[in-house]
Short mmCIF file of C-alpha atoms in Angstrom, two decimals:
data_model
loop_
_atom_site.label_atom_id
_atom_site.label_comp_id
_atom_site.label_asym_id
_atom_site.label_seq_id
_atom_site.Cartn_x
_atom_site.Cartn_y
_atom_site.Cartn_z
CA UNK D 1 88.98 84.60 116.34
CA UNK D 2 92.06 84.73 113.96
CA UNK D 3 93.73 82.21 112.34
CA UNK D 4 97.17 81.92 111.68
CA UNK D 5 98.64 80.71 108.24
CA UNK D 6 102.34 79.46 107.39
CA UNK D 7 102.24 80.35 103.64
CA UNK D 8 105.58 78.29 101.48
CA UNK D 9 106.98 79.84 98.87
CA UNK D 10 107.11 76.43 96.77
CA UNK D 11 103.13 76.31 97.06
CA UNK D 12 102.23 80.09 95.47
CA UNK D 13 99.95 79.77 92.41
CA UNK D 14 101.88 81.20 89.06
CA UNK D 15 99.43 83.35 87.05
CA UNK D 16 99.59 85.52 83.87
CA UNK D 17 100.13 88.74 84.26
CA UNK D 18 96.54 90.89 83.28
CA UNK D 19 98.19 92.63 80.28
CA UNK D 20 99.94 88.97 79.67
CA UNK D 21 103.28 90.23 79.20
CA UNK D 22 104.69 87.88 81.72
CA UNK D 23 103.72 86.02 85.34
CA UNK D 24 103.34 86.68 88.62
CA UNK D 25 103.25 84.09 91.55
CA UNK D 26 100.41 84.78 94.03
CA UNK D 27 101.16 84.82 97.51
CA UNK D 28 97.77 85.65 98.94
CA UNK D 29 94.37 87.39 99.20
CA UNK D 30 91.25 88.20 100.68
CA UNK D 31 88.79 87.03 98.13
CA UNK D 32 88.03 86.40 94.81
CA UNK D 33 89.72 84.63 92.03
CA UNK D 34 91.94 85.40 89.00
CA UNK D 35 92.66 89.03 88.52
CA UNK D 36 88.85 90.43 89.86
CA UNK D 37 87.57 90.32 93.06
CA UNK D 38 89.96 91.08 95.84
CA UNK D 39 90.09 94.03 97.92
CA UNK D 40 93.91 93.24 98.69
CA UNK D 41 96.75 90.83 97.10
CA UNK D 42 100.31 90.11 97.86
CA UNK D 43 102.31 88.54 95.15
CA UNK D 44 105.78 88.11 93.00
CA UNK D 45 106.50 89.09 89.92
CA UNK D 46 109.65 88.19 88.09
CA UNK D 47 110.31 91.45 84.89
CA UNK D 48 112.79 89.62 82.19
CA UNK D 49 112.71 93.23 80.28
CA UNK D 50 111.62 96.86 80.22
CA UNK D 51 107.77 97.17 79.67
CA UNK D 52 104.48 98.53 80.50
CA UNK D 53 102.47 97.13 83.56
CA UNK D 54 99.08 95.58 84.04
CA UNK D 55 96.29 98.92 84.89
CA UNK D 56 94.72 97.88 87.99
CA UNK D 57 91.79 100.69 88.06
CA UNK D 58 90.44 101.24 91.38
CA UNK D 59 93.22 99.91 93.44
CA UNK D 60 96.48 101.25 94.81
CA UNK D 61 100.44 99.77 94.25
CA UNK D 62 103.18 98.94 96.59
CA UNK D 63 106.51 97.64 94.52
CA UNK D 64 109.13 96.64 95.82
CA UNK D 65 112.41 95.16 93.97
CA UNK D 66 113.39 92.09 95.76
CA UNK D 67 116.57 90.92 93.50
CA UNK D 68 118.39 92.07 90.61
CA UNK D 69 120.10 95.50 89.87
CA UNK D 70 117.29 97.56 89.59
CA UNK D 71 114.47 99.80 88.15
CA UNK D 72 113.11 103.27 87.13
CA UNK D 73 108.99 103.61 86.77
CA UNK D 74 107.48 106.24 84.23
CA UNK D 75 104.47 106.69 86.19
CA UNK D 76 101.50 108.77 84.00
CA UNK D 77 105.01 110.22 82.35
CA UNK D 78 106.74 111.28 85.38
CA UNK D 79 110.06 109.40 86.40
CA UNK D 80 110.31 107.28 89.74
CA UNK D 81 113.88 107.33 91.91
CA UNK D 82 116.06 104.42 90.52
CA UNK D 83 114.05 101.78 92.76
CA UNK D 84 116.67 99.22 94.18
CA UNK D 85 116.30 96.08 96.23
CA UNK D 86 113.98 96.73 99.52
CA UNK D 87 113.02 100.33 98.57
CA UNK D 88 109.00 100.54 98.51
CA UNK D 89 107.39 102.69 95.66
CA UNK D 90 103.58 103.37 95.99
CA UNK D 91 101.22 104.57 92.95
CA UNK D 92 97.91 104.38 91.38
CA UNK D 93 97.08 100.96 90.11
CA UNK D 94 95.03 103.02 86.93
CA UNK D 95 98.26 104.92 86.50
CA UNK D 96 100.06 104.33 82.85
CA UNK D 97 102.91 102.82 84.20
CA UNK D 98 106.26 102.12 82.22
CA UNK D 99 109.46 99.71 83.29
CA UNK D 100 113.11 100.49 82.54
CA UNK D 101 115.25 97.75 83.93
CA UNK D 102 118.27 99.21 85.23
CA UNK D 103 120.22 95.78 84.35
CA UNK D 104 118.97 92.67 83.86
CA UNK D 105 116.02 91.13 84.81
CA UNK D 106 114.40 91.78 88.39
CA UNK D 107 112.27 90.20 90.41
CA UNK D 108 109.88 92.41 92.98
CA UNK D 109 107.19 91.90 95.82
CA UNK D 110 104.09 93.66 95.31
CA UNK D 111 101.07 94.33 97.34
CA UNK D 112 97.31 95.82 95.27
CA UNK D 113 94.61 96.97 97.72
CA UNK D 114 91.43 98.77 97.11
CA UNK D 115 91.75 101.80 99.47
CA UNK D 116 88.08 102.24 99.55
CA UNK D 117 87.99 98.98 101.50
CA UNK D 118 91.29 99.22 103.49
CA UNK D 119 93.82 101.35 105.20
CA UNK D 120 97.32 99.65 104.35
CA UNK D 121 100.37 100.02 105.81
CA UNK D 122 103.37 98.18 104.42
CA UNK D 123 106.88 98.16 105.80
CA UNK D 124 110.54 97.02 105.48
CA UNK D 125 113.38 95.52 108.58
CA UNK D 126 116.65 94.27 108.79
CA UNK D 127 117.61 93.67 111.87
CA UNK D 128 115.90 92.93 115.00
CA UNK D 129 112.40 94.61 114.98
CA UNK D 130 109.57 94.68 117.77
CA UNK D 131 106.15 96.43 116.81
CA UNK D 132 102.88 96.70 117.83
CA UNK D 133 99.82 95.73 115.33
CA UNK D 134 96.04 96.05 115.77
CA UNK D 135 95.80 95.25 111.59
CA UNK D 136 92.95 93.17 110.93
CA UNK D 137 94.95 90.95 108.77
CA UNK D 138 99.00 90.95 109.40
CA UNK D 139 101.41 89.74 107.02
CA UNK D 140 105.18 89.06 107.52
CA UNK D 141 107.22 88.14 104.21
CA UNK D 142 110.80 87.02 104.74
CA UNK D 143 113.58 87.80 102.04
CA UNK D 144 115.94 85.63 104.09
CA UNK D 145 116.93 82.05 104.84
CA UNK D 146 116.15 81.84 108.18
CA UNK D 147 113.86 84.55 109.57
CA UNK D 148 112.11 83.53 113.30
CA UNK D 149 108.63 85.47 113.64
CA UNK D 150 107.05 85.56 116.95
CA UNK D 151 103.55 87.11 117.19
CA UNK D 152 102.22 87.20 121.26
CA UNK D 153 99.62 84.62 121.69
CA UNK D 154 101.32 82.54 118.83
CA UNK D 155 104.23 79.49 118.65
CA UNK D 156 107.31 81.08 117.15
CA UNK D 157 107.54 80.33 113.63
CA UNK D 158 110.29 80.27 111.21
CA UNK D 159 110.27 81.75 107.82
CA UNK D 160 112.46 80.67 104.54
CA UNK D 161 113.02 82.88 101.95
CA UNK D 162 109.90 84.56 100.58
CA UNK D 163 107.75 82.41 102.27
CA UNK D 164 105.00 84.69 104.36
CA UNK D 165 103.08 84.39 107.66
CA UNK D 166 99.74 85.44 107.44
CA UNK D 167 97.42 86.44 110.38
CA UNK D 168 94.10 86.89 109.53
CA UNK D 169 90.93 88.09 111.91
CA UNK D 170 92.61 89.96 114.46
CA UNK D 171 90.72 92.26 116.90
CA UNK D 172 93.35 92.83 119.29
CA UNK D 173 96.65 94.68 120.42
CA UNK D 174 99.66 92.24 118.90
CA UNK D 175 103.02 92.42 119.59
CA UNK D 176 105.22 91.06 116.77
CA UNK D 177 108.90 90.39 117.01
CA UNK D 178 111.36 89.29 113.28
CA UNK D 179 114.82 89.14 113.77
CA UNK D 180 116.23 89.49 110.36
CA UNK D 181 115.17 90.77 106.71
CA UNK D 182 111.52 90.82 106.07
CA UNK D 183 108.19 92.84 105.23
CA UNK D 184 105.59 93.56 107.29
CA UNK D 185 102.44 94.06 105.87
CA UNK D 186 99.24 95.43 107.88
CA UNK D 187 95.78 95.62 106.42
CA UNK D 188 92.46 96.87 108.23
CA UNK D 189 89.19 96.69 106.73
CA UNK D 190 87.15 99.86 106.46
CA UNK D 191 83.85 100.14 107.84
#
């Protein structure tokens, strides 16, 4: 049976970054608590200046920069793209991983999963978008106003600005329809 979850973006938990060199605000999980014990996590982090990130050993990255000019990862010494607003970069959460802040400060979406316990899938719309999910657990973050989700079987909901629906126990064929600026996020557990 899944359950369906309206998450608000003025009710995510603010944490401390693991190498506590700033915060991040936690959108959601599977499990655990703290920093340990998830197999997948969605959250915000806001980067006031250039810096090294948190090692997550055992997990894999998905940044994205949601506002603010700009930035370029040193990843285990090798230079990312410049990574703008809405352009996904993936790497190894046990990577050495520097920030240069192309401007001032930035703030980014992330999502950490353990891909020994699931296949992810993570991508980015603007515009009207229809697609088809069997995901076990189906995210949609906005990075609009006013973004209307409508997942079959489901009342239409409507999104503000980083808030994020979250669909969780699915075992069927979805159809999902966003009209508008947002992530979609698909995670299946691996048997």
């Amino acid at each position: 049976m899944s359950a369906l979850q309206v998450l608000r973006a003025g009710d995510y938990l603010r944490m401390p970054w693991k190498n506590g060199g700033g915060s991040t605000e936690e959108i959601t999980r599977d499990a655990g608590t703290g920093l340990e014990g998830f197999g997948w996590r969605l959250s915000i982090a806001d980067i006031e200046a250039s810096g090294g990130f948190s090692s997550f050993a055992g997990y894999q990255r998905i940044i994205t920069v949601l506002q603010g000019d700009g930035m370029r990862l040193t990843v285990d010494g090798h230079d990312s793209r410049p990574l703008v607003p809405f352009d996904a970069f993936a790497f190894s959460g046990e990577s050495h991983v520097g920030c240069a802040l192309l401007g001032g400060p930035i703030r980014d979406f992330n999502l950490i999963y353990a891909p020994d316990r699931y296949r992810a899938r993570l991508q980015w719309f603007n515009g009207g978008t229809r697609l088809f999910s069997a995901a076990g657990a189906l995210m949609v973050f906005s990075a609009q106003t006013d973004l209307p989700v409508t997942i079959s079987g489901q009342p239409p909901v409507s999104l503000g600005r980083y808030d994020c629906l979250r669909l969780s126990g699915n075992e069927r064929l979805l159809e999902v329809d966003v009209v508008g600026r947002c992530c979609v996020i698909e995670l299946t557990e691996i048997r």
